[in-house]
PDB file of C-alpha atoms and ligand atoms in Angstrom:
ATOM      1  CA  UNK T   1      88.839 101.966 149.860  1.00 90.00           C
ATOM      2  CA  UNK T   2      89.035 102.192 153.653  1.00 94.00           C
ATOM      3  CA  UNK T   3      89.566  99.711 156.425  1.00 96.00           C
ATOM      4  CA  UNK T   4      86.900 100.312 159.059  1.00 96.00           C
ATOM      5  CA  UNK T   5      85.906  98.782 162.355  1.00 96.00           C
ATOM      6  CA  UNK T   6      82.183  99.246 162.761  1.00 96.00           C
ATOM      7  CA  UNK T   7      79.368  97.986 165.010  1.00 97.00           C
ATOM      8  CA  UNK T   8      76.713  95.516 163.939  1.00 98.00           C
ATOM      9  CA  UNK T   9      73.274  97.131 164.121  1.00 98.00           C
ATOM     10  CA  UNK T  10      71.404  93.880 163.523  1.00 98.00           C
ATOM     11  CA  UNK T  11      71.934  90.320 162.361  1.00 98.00           C
ATOM     12  CA  UNK T  12      68.957  88.220 161.333  1.00 98.00           C
ATOM     13  CA  UNK T  13      68.392  84.824 159.746  1.00 98.00           C
ATOM     14  CA  UNK T  14      66.250  85.495 156.668  1.00 98.00           C
ATOM     15  CA  UNK T  15      66.264  82.074 154.959  1.00 98.00           C
ATOM     16  CA  UNK T  16      67.864  78.656 155.313  1.00 98.00           C
ATOM     17  CA  UNK T  17      71.512  79.218 156.334  1.00 98.00           C
ATOM     18  CA  UNK T  18      71.168  82.804 155.111  1.00 98.00           C
ATOM     19  CA  UNK T  19      71.764  85.909 157.241  1.00 98.00           C
ATOM     20  CA  UNK T  20      71.262  89.625 156.814  1.00 98.00           C
ATOM     21  CA  UNK T  21      73.916  91.747 158.506  1.00 98.00           C
ATOM     22  CA  UNK T  22      73.346  95.488 159.030  1.00 98.00           C
ATOM     23  CA  UNK T  23      76.435  97.572 159.765  1.00 98.00           C
ATOM     24  CA  UNK T  24      76.644 101.147 160.977  1.00 98.00           C
ATOM     25  CA  UNK T  25      78.678 103.406 158.695  1.00 98.00           C
ATOM     26  CA  UNK T  26      79.139 107.172 158.367  1.00 97.00           C
ATOM     27  CA  UNK T  27      77.104 108.958 155.720  1.00 97.00           C
ATOM     28  CA  UNK T  28      80.121 109.855 153.560  1.00 97.00           C
ATOM     29  CA  UNK T  29      81.348 106.241 153.737  1.00 97.00           C
ATOM     30  CA  UNK T  30      77.944 104.997 152.553  1.00 98.00           C
ATOM     31  CA  UNK T  31      77.743 107.571 149.777  1.00 97.00           C
ATOM     32  CA  UNK T  32      80.976 106.165 148.291  1.00 96.00           C
ATOM     33  CA  UNK T  33      79.480 102.676 147.863  1.00 98.00           C
ATOM     34  CA  UNK T  34      77.955 101.815 144.471  1.00 98.00           C
ATOM     35  CA  UNK T  35      75.867  98.799 143.354  1.00 98.00           C
ATOM     36  CA  UNK T  36      78.027  95.807 142.431  1.00 98.00           C
ATOM     37  CA  UNK T  37      80.812  96.584 144.897  1.00 98.00           C
ATOM     38  CA  UNK T  38      81.704  94.311 147.781  1.00 97.00           C
ATOM     39  CA  UNK T  39      83.151  94.466 151.267  1.00 97.00           C
ATOM     40  CA  UNK T  40      85.982  92.277 152.526  1.00 97.00           C
ATOM     41  CA  UNK T  41      85.253  90.991 156.027  1.00 97.00           C
ATOM     42  CA  UNK T  42      87.805  89.886 158.590  1.00 95.00           C
ATOM     43  CA  UNK T  43      86.147  86.876 160.185  1.00 93.00           C
ATOM     44  CA  UNK T  44      87.848  87.476 163.535  1.00 88.00           C
ATOM     45  CA  UNK T  45      91.160  88.664 164.952  1.00 81.00           C
ATOM     46  CA  UNK T  46      94.034  86.174 165.199  1.00 76.00           C
ATOM     47  CA  UNK T  47      95.764  83.854 162.768  1.00 75.00           C
ATOM     48  CA  UNK T  48      92.971  81.297 162.334  1.00 80.00           C
ATOM     49  CA  UNK T  49      91.260  83.162 159.495  1.00 84.00           C
ATOM     50  CA  UNK T  50      94.059  84.913 157.612  1.00 86.00           C
ATOM     51  CA  UNK T  51      91.951  85.589 154.542  1.00 91.00           C
ATOM     52  CA  UNK T  52      89.039  87.960 154.619  1.00 94.00           C
ATOM     53  CA  UNK T  53      85.694  86.884 153.118  1.00 95.00           C
ATOM     54  CA  UNK T  54      84.227  88.913 150.247  1.00 97.00           C
ATOM     55  CA  UNK T  55      80.500  89.695 150.493  1.00 97.00           C
ATOM     56  CA  UNK T  56      78.520  91.883 148.077  1.00 98.00           C
ATOM     57  CA  UNK T  57      76.764  95.033 149.157  1.00 98.00           C
ATOM     58  CA  UNK T  58      73.035  94.191 149.195  1.00 98.00           C
ATOM     59  CA  UNK T  59      71.819  97.656 150.112  1.00 98.00           C
ATOM     60  CA  UNK T  60      72.836 101.053 151.408  1.00 98.00           C
ATOM     61  CA  UNK T  61      70.375 102.926 153.622  1.00 97.00           C
ATOM     62  CA  UNK T  62      71.500 106.547 153.832  1.00 97.00           C
ATOM     63  CA  UNK T  63      68.708 107.564 156.209  1.00 97.00           C
ATOM     64  CA  UNK T  64      69.359 104.801 158.735  1.00 97.00           C
ATOM     65  CA  UNK T  65      73.125 105.118 158.060  1.00 97.00           C
ATOM     66  CA  UNK T  66      73.585 101.416 157.446  1.00 98.00           C
ATOM     67  CA  UNK T  67      75.207  99.057 155.016  1.00 98.00           C
ATOM     68  CA  UNK T  68      73.424  95.759 154.448  1.00 98.00           C
ATOM     69  CA  UNK T  69      74.971  92.484 153.322  1.00 98.00           C
ATOM     70  CA  UNK T  70      73.378  89.068 152.981  1.00 98.00           C
ATOM     71  CA  UNK T  71      75.464  85.919 153.280  1.00 98.00           C
ATOM     72  CA  UNK T  72      74.958  82.193 153.250  1.00 98.00           C
ATOM     73  CA  UNK T  73      76.865  79.859 155.537  1.00 98.00           C
ATOM     74  CA  UNK T  74      79.189  77.780 153.322  1.00 95.00           C
ATOM     75  CA  UNK T  75      82.199  76.982 155.486  1.00 95.00           C
ATOM     76  CA  UNK T  76      83.944  77.913 158.713  1.00 94.00           C
ATOM     77  CA  UNK T  77      84.314  81.639 157.990  1.00 95.00           C
ATOM     78  CA  UNK T  78      80.675  82.345 157.247  1.00 96.00           C
ATOM     79  CA  UNK T  79      79.664  80.064 160.145  1.00 97.00           C
ATOM     80  CA  UNK T  80      81.634  82.279 162.543  1.00 96.00           C
ATOM     81  CA  UNK T  81      80.050  85.386 160.993  1.00 97.00           C
ATOM     82  CA  UNK T  82      76.570  83.919 161.499  1.00 98.00           C
ATOM     83  CA  UNK T  83      77.200  83.787 165.267  1.00 97.00           C
ATOM     84  CA  UNK T  84      77.982  87.508 165.573  1.00 97.00           C
ATOM     85  CA  UNK T  85      75.623  89.605 167.682  1.00 97.00           C
ATOM     86  CA  UNK T  86      74.214  93.139 167.627  1.00 98.00           C
ATOM     87  CA  UNK T  87      76.834  95.525 169.005  1.00 97.00           C
ATOM     88  CA  UNK T  88      79.833  93.353 168.046  1.00 97.00           C
ATOM     89  CA  UNK T  89      82.517  95.205 166.117  1.00 96.00           C
ATOM     90  CA  UNK T  90      83.479  94.013 162.665  1.00 96.00           C
ATOM     91  CA  UNK T  91      86.585  94.790 160.591  1.00 96.00           C
ATOM     92  CA  UNK T  92      85.810  95.481 156.927  1.00 97.00           C
ATOM     93  CA  UNK T  93      87.506  96.866 153.848  1.00 96.00           C
ATOM     94  CA  UNK T  94      85.014  98.935 151.878  1.00 96.00           C
ATOM     95  CA  UNK T  95      84.182  99.577 149.089  1.00 97.00           C
ATOM     96  CA  UNK T  96      86.048  97.110 146.875  1.00 96.00           C
ATOM     97  CA  UNK T  97      85.720  96.246 143.190  1.00 97.00           C
ATOM     98  CA  UNK T  98      84.128  98.035 140.271  1.00 96.00           C
ATOM     99  CA  UNK T  99      80.401  98.785 140.346  1.00 97.00           C
ATOM    100  CA  UNK T 100      77.831  98.182 137.622  1.00 96.00           C
ATOM    101  CA  UNK T 101      78.444 101.125 135.267  1.00 94.00           C
ATOM    102  CA  UNK T 102      74.935 102.560 135.407  1.00 94.00           C
ATOM    103  CA  UNK T 103      75.647 106.255 136.000  1.00 91.00           C
ATOM    104  CA  UNK T 104      75.500 107.229 132.328  1.00 90.00           C
ATOM    105  CA  UNK T 105      73.374 104.339 131.138  1.00 90.00           C
ATOM    106  CA  UNK T 106      70.467 105.629 129.074  1.00 91.00           C
ATOM    107  CA  UNK T 107      68.057 102.728 128.829  1.00 95.00           C
ATOM    108  CA  UNK T 108      64.354 102.202 129.514  1.00 96.00           C
ATOM    109  CA  UNK T 109      64.241  98.617 130.758  1.00 98.00           C
ATOM    110  CA  UNK T 110      66.664  96.337 132.584  1.00 98.00           C
ATOM    111  CA  UNK T 111      66.518  92.614 133.247  1.00 98.00           C
ATOM    112  CA  UNK T 112      68.207  91.376 136.441  1.00 98.00           C
ATOM    113  CA  UNK T 113      68.968  87.675 136.847  1.00 98.00           C
ATOM    114  CA  UNK T 114      70.280  86.317 140.136  1.00 98.00           C
ATOM    115  CA  UNK T 115      70.910  82.887 141.565  1.00 98.00           C
ATOM    116  CA  UNK T 116      71.413  82.017 145.258  1.00 97.00           C
ATOM    117  CA  UNK T 117      74.057  84.203 146.884  1.00 96.00           C
ATOM    118  CA  UNK T 118      74.245  86.126 143.607  1.00 98.00           C
ATOM    119  CA  UNK T 119      70.863  87.698 144.405  1.00 98.00           C
ATOM    120  CA  UNK T 120      71.962  90.241 147.102  1.00 98.00           C
ATOM    121  CA  UNK T 121      73.966  92.686 144.929  1.00 98.00           C
ATOM    122  CA  UNK T 122      71.051  92.877 142.487  1.00 98.00           C
ATOM    123  CA  UNK T 123      68.825  94.469 145.123  1.00 98.00           C
ATOM    124  CA  UNK T 124      70.933  97.626 145.524  1.00 98.00           C
ATOM    125  CA  UNK T 125      71.297  97.652 141.740  1.00 98.00           C
ATOM    126  CA  UNK T 126      67.510  97.340 141.223  1.00 98.00           C
ATOM    127  CA  UNK T 127      66.846 100.187 143.664  1.00 98.00           C
ATOM    128  CA  UNK T 128      69.392 102.410 141.919  1.00 97.00           C
ATOM    129  CA  UNK T 129      68.002 101.628 138.451  1.00 97.00           C
ATOM    130  CA  UNK T 130      64.429 102.378 139.564  1.00 98.00           C
ATOM    131  CA  UNK T 131      65.628 105.685 141.053  1.00 96.00           C
ATOM    132  CA  UNK T 132      66.961 106.548 137.586  1.00 96.00           C
ATOM    133  CA  UNK T 133      63.501 105.869 136.095  1.00 96.00           C
ATOM    134  CA  UNK T 134      64.497 102.527 134.553  1.00 97.00           C
ATOM    135  CA  UNK T 135      61.889  99.736 134.554  1.00 98.00           C
ATOM    136  CA  UNK T 136      63.242  96.612 136.236  1.00 98.00           C
ATOM    137  CA  UNK T 137      62.242  92.970 135.763  1.00 98.00           C
ATOM    138  CA  UNK T 138      63.962  90.466 138.032  1.00 98.00           C
ATOM    139  CA  UNK T 139      64.405  86.710 137.847  1.00 98.00           C
ATOM    140  CA  UNK T 140      65.672  85.131 141.062  1.00 98.00           C
ATOM    141  CA  UNK T 141      66.470  81.452 141.440  1.00 98.00           C
ATOM    142  CA  UNK T 142      67.040  79.330 144.544  1.00 98.00           C
ATOM    143  CA  UNK T 143      67.493  75.637 145.335  1.00 97.00           C
ATOM    144  CA  UNK T 144      64.184  75.398 147.214  1.00 98.00           C
ATOM    145  CA  UNK T 145      61.516  77.470 148.978  1.00 98.00           C
ATOM    146  CA  UNK T 146      63.533  77.464 152.213  1.00 98.00           C
ATOM    147  CA  UNK T 147      66.365  79.390 150.554  1.00 98.00           C
ATOM    148  CA  UNK T 148      64.236  82.231 149.131  1.00 98.00           C
ATOM    149  CA  UNK T 149      64.815  85.771 150.393  1.00 98.00           C
ATOM    150  CA  UNK T 150      63.993  89.331 149.292  1.00 98.00           C
ATOM    151  CA  UNK T 151      61.128  88.334 146.972  1.00 98.00           C
ATOM    152  CA  UNK T 152      58.855  91.084 148.422  1.00 98.00           C
ATOM    153  CA  UNK T 153      61.656  93.654 148.308  1.00 98.00           C
ATOM    154  CA  UNK T 154      62.218  92.991 144.589  1.00 98.00           C
ATOM    155  CA  UNK T 155      58.445  92.978 143.970  1.00 98.00           C
ATOM    156  CA  UNK T 156      58.251  96.502 145.374  1.00 98.00           C
ATOM    157  CA  UNK T 157      60.547  97.559 142.528  1.00 98.00           C
ATOM    158  CA  UNK T 158      59.084  95.724 139.529  1.00 98.00           C
ATOM    159  CA  UNK T 159      57.971  92.448 138.013  1.00 98.00           C
ATOM    160  CA  UNK T 160      59.568  89.364 139.596  1.00 98.00           C
ATOM    161  CA  UNK T 161      59.878  85.702 138.535  1.00 98.00           C
ATOM    162  CA  UNK T 162      60.987  83.188 141.164  1.00 98.00           C
ATOM    163  CA  UNK T 163      62.348  79.754 140.287  1.00 98.00           C
ATOM    164  CA  UNK T 164      63.320  76.836 142.505  1.00 98.00           C
ATOM    165  CA  UNK T 165      65.399  73.867 141.370  1.00 97.00           C
ATOM    166  CA  UNK T 166      63.053  71.416 143.111  1.00 97.00           C
ATOM    167  CA  UNK T 167      59.762  73.170 142.263  1.00 97.00           C
ATOM    168  CA  UNK T 168      58.864  73.730 145.941  1.00 98.00           C
ATOM    169  CA  UNK T 169      57.984  77.370 145.115  1.00 98.00           C
ATOM    170  CA  UNK T 170      57.473  79.464 141.994  1.00 97.00           C
ATOM    171  CA  UNK T 171      58.446  77.895 138.700  1.00 97.00           C
ATOM    172  CA  UNK T 172      60.347  74.667 138.761  1.00 97.00           C
ATOM    173  CA  UNK T 173      63.690  74.886 137.027  1.00 97.00           C
ATOM    174  CA  UNK T 174      66.486  77.350 136.507  1.00 97.00           C
ATOM    175  CA  UNK T 175      66.424  81.094 135.927  1.00 97.00           C
ATOM    176  CA  UNK T 176      67.299  80.370 132.294  1.00 96.00           C
ATOM    177  CA  UNK T 177      63.975  78.492 131.895  1.00 96.00           C
ATOM    178  CA  UNK T 178      62.218  81.840 132.385  1.00 97.00           C
ATOM    179  CA  UNK T 179      64.390  83.281 129.617  1.00 95.00           C
ATOM    180  CA  UNK T 180      63.356  80.375 127.379  1.00 93.00           C
ATOM    181  CA  UNK T 181      59.610  80.548 128.025  1.00 94.00           C
ATOM    182  CA  UNK T 182      58.784  84.213 128.682  1.00 95.00           C
ATOM    183  CA  UNK T 183      58.861  87.084 126.242  1.00 92.00           C
ATOM    184  CA  UNK T 184      60.775  89.684 128.222  1.00 95.00           C
ATOM    185  CA  UNK T 185      61.395  93.215 127.044  1.00 94.00           C
ATOM    186  CA  UNK T 186      64.652  94.788 128.120  1.00 97.00           C
ATOM    187  CA  UNK T 187      67.582  96.761 126.750  1.00 96.00           C
ATOM    188  CA  UNK T 188      70.329  95.548 129.041  1.00 96.00           C
ATOM    189  CA  UNK T 189      70.753  92.632 131.408  1.00 98.00           C
ATOM    190  CA  UNK T 190      72.674  92.307 134.685  1.00 98.00           C
ATOM    191  CA  UNK T 191      73.383  88.950 136.260  1.00 98.00           C
ATOM    192  CA  UNK T 192      75.092  87.493 139.318  1.00 98.00           C
ATOM    193  CA  UNK T 193      75.215  83.915 140.510  1.00 96.00           C
ATOM    194  CA  UNK T 194      77.121  80.649 140.232  1.00 94.00           C
ATOM    195  CA  UNK T 195      79.352  80.243 137.194  1.00 94.00           C
ATOM    196  CA  UNK T 196      77.257  77.556 135.423  1.00 95.00           C
ATOM    197  CA  UNK T 197      74.215  79.831 135.709  1.00 96.00           C
ATOM    198  CA  UNK T 198      76.127  82.823 134.324  1.00 96.00           C
ATOM    199  CA  UNK T 199      77.457  80.702 131.454  1.00 95.00           C
ATOM    200  CA  UNK T 200      73.900  79.735 130.470  1.00 96.00           C
ATOM    201  CA  UNK T 201      72.596  83.281 130.888  1.00 97.00           C
ATOM    202  CA  UNK T 202      75.374  84.505 128.574  1.00 95.00           C
ATOM    203  CA  UNK T 203      74.485  81.794 126.061  1.00 94.00           C
ATOM    204  CA  UNK T 204      70.757  82.589 125.971  1.00 94.00           C
ATOM    205  CA  UNK T 205      71.213  86.343 125.937  1.00 95.00           C
ATOM    206  CA  UNK T 206      74.196  86.611 123.613  1.00 93.00           C
ATOM    207  CA  UNK T 207      72.327  89.050 121.357  1.00 91.00           C
ATOM    208  CA  UNK T 208      71.880  91.508 124.241  1.00 94.00           C
ATOM    209  CA  UNK T 209      74.386  93.766 125.963  1.00 95.00           C
ATOM    210  CA  UNK T 210      74.852  92.752 129.562  1.00 96.00           C
ATOM    211  CA  UNK T 211      77.002  92.709 132.644  1.00 97.00           C
ATOM    212  CA  UNK T 212      77.816  89.763 134.861  1.00 97.00           C
ATOM    213  CA  UNK T 213      79.256  89.785 138.348  1.00 97.00           C
ATOM    214  CA  UNK T 214      81.577  86.967 139.420  1.00 96.00           C
ATOM    215  CA  UNK T 215      81.632  85.697 143.001  1.00 92.00           C
ATOM    216  CA  UNK T 216      84.453  83.187 142.849  1.00 81.00           C
ATOM    217  CA  UNK T 217      87.045  82.582 145.537  1.00 84.00           C
ATOM    218  CA  UNK T 218      89.349  85.406 146.556  1.00 91.00           C
ATOM    219  CA  UNK T 219      92.508  85.999 148.527  1.00 91.00           C
ATOM    220  CA  UNK T 220      93.678  89.535 149.199  1.00 93.00           C
ATOM    221  CA  UNK T 221      90.771  91.336 147.481  1.00 93.00           C
ATOM    222  CA  UNK T 222      93.053  94.189 146.399  1.00 93.00           C
ATOM    223  CA  UNK T 223      94.886  92.887 143.331  1.00 94.00           C
ATOM    224  CA  UNK T 224      98.045  91.555 144.988  1.00 94.00           C
ATOM    225  CA  UNK T 225      97.780  87.739 145.051  1.00 93.00           C
ATOM    226  CA  UNK T 226      96.272  86.510 141.713  1.00 91.00           C
ATOM    227  CA  UNK T 227      93.920  84.137 143.581  1.00 93.00           C
ATOM    228  CA  UNK T 228      90.898  85.385 141.696  1.00 95.00           C
ATOM    229  CA  UNK T 229      91.758  85.403 138.001  1.00 94.00           C
ATOM    230  CA  UNK T 230      89.371  84.765 135.107  1.00 94.00           C
ATOM    231  CA  UNK T 231      90.331  84.450 131.425  1.00 93.00           C
ATOM    232  CA  UNK T 232      89.558  87.332 129.084  1.00 94.00           C
ATOM    233  CA  UNK T 233      87.193  86.520 126.212  1.00 92.00           C
ATOM    234  CA  UNK T 234      90.053  86.067 123.707  1.00 90.00           C
ATOM    235  CA  UNK T 235      91.639  83.522 126.083  1.00 89.00           C
ATOM    236  CA  UNK T 236      94.970  85.367 125.965  1.00 89.00           C
ATOM    237  CA  UNK T 237      94.954  87.381 129.172  1.00 93.00           C
ATOM    238  CA  UNK T 238      93.777  87.067 132.730  1.00 93.00           C
ATOM    239  CA  UNK T 239      91.645  89.534 134.611  1.00 95.00           C
ATOM    240  CA  UNK T 240      91.494  89.855 138.366  1.00 95.00           C
ATOM    241  CA  UNK T 241      87.970  89.582 139.721  1.00 96.00           C
ATOM    242  CA  UNK T 242      88.791  91.745 142.742  1.00 95.00           C
ATOM    243  CA  UNK T 243      90.158  94.789 140.926  1.00 96.00           C
ATOM    244  CA  UNK T 244      89.094  94.407 137.253  1.00 96.00           C
ATOM    245  CA  UNK T 245      85.667  93.092 138.388  1.00 93.00           C
ATOM    246  CA  UNK T 246      83.690  91.664 140.053  1.00 97.00           C
ATOM    247  CA  UNK T 247      81.419  93.248 137.433  1.00 97.00           C
ATOM    248  CA  UNK T 248      82.431  92.574 133.823  1.00 97.00           C
ATOM    249  CA  UNK T 249      80.815  93.118 130.460  1.00 96.00           C
ATOM    250  CA  UNK T 250      79.415  89.680 129.632  1.00 96.00           C
ATOM    251  CA  UNK T 251      81.404  89.710 126.368  1.00 94.00           C
ATOM    252  CA  UNK T 252      84.656  90.544 128.160  1.00 94.00           C
ATOM    253  CA  UNK T 253      85.384  87.293 130.024  1.00 94.00           C
ATOM    254  CA  UNK T 254      85.464  83.551 129.348  1.00 93.00           C
ATOM    255  CA  UNK T 255      83.504  81.595 131.963  1.00 90.00           C
TER     256      UNK T 255
HETATM  257  C1  FAD S   1      82.971  89.470 144.966  1.00 86.22           C
HETATM  258  C2  FAD S   1      82.291  88.423 145.779  1.00 86.22           C
HETATM  259  C3  FAD S   1      81.060  88.697 146.346  1.00 86.22           C
HETATM  260  C4  FAD S   1      80.414  87.729 147.122  1.00 86.22           C
HETATM  261  N1  FAD S   1      79.207  88.047 147.653  1.00 86.22           N
HETATM  262  C5  FAD S   1      78.566  87.156 148.423  1.00 86.22           C
HETATM  263  C6  FAD S   1      77.322  87.483 149.024  1.00 86.22           C
HETATM  264  O1  FAD S   1      76.781  88.597 148.843  1.00 86.22           O
HETATM  265  N2  FAD S   1      76.735  86.560 149.807  1.00 86.22           N
HETATM  266  C7  FAD S   1      77.313  85.320 150.034  1.00 86.22           C
HETATM  267  O2  FAD S   1      76.726  84.504 150.742  1.00 86.22           O
HETATM  268  N3  FAD S   1      78.475  84.977 149.470  1.00 86.22           N
HETATM  269  C8  FAD S   1      79.128  85.869 148.684  1.00 86.22           C
HETATM  270  N4  FAD S   1      80.331  85.522 148.139  1.00 86.22           N
HETATM  271  C9  FAD S   1      80.887  84.175 148.430  1.00 86.22           C
HETATM  272  C10 FAD S   1      81.560  84.195 149.813  1.00 86.22           C
HETATM  273  O3  FAD S   1      82.678  85.037 149.764  1.00 86.22           O
HETATM  274  C11 FAD S   1      81.989  82.766 150.191  1.00 86.22           C
HETATM  275  O4  FAD S   1      80.860  81.961 150.351  1.00 86.22           O
HETATM  276  C12 FAD S   1      82.753  82.797 151.511  1.00 86.22           C
HETATM  277  O5  FAD S   1      83.988  83.453 151.344  1.00 86.22           O
HETATM  278  C13 FAD S   1      83.001  81.384 151.994  1.00 86.22           C
HETATM  279  O6  FAD S   1      83.764  81.486 153.172  1.00 86.22           O
HETATM  280  P1  FAD S   1      83.758  80.321 154.274  1.00 86.22           P
HETATM  281  O7  FAD S   1      84.907  80.561 155.177  1.00 86.22           O
HETATM  282  O8  FAD S   1      82.424  80.192 154.882  1.00 86.22           O
HETATM  283  O9  FAD S   1      83.945  79.067 153.388  1.00 86.22           O
HETATM  284  P2  FAD S   1      85.307  78.322 153.030  1.00 86.22           P
HETATM  285  O10 FAD S   1      85.707  77.491 154.198  1.00 86.22           O
HETATM  286  O11 FAD S   1      86.276  79.265 152.443  1.00 86.22           O
HETATM  287  O12 FAD S   1      84.706  77.370 151.928  1.00 86.22           O
HETATM  288  C14 FAD S   1      83.668  76.444 152.274  1.00 86.22           C
HETATM  289  C15 FAD S   1      82.912  76.028 151.076  1.00 86.22           C
HETATM  290  O13 FAD S   1      82.378  77.159 150.377  1.00 86.22           O
HETATM  291  C16 FAD S   1      82.809  77.126 149.018  1.00 86.22           C
HETATM  292  N5  FAD S   1      83.127  78.496 148.623  1.00 86.22           N
HETATM  293  C17 FAD S   1      84.101  79.289 149.111  1.00 86.22           C
HETATM  294  N6  FAD S   1      84.111  80.468 148.479  1.00 86.22           N
HETATM  295  C18 FAD S   1      83.131  80.418 147.565  1.00 86.22           C
HETATM  296  C19 FAD S   1      82.640  81.315 146.606  1.00 86.22           C
HETATM  297  N7  FAD S   1      83.198  82.513 146.406  1.00 86.22           N
HETATM  298  N8  FAD S   1      81.581  80.933 145.847  1.00 86.22           N
HETATM  299  C20 FAD S   1      81.023  79.720 146.024  1.00 86.22           C
HETATM  300  N9  FAD S   1      81.446  78.836 146.916  1.00 86.22           N
HETATM  301  C21 FAD S   1      82.471  79.172 147.664  1.00 86.22           C
HETATM  302  C22 FAD S   1      84.041  76.266 149.000  1.00 86.22           C
HETATM  303  O14 FAD S   1      84.209  75.643 147.743  1.00 86.22           O
HETATM  304  C23 FAD S   1      83.752  75.275 150.085  1.00 86.22           C
HETATM  305  O15 FAD S   1      82.985  74.200 149.604  1.00 86.22           O
HETATM  306  C24 FAD S   1      81.002  86.446 147.334  1.00 86.22           C
HETATM  307  C25 FAD S   1      82.250  86.172 146.773  1.00 86.22           C
HETATM  308  C26 FAD S   1      82.878  87.147 145.998  1.00 86.22           C
HETATM  309  C27 FAD S   1      84.219  86.853 145.406  1.00 86.22           C
HETATM  310  S1  FES S   2      92.036  88.346 145.421  1.00 86.22           S
HETATM  311 FE1  FES S   2      94.148  88.787 145.380  1.00 86.22          FE
HETATM  312  S2  FES S   2      94.427  89.457 143.329  1.00 86.22           S
HETATM  313 FE2  FES S   2      92.276  89.226 143.512  1.00 86.22          FE
END
């Protein structure tokens, strides 16, 4: 992990309250970043925002030498980030957390299930799986049509189902409704999104091996403050999302 100060190549609003941020990094820095990892962003210098904000890596473009993240404005920190401009410098810690363990995964088909701000890390994962010759089906869920992003990008990699809570686009309902009604063929699943969604995904897919990525609140991001703990599946121990995760075997944690 390194602390870097790097320029913003581009910042663009891609959906309601949702921004794509492209950062310039060196090739060797980009090559160290794996799907499922996150960066920890210092909102701005000074004492106002002591805690950094964790944001998942959405993509790594080795040719254009850029790291891409996608974030939604939730509170003051992400609001400040949304006002950054091309050329501004940004202070990040990168890469943090454990990636999806796909290097030695020998499977034919993967199912990816993402909800809201849990969708971005699945894009870099989908690209990496397809590069390994693995067939990818993706289910992405949003509150409404206005919040949807990256549908076309996922469609360029495989079959995609889109759900909206209010039915304004795609199928009405939750990502788990697709699991209920479609016959999907896959060997492994990977999921990221809000905790209630992950809980239901785990419930429906408990016969399948899978990984989930948790995006709960964080403090230090490096294992020092215990702000990010989740209970292990046996309920006896705690795991830190920042250093033991954010990616966990679905059977490993209690959510
Ligand atoms: C490993 C990890 C990866 C993440 N990846 C992404 C990503 O790719 N894109 C993205 O948009 N967000 C992501 N998040 C969530 C993001 O970090 C928070 O939305 C952000 O820190 C909120 O900061 P803020 O200052 O805007 O809000 P705050 O002022 O800190 O909080 C404002 C509101 O946002 C809610 N909130 C704060 N943190 C979270 C959270 N982690 N999850 C849900 N609600 C939260 C609070 O409950 C509050 O209502 C990730 C979080 C983690 C831990
Ligand atoms: S955020 Fe500090 S221990 Fe995880």
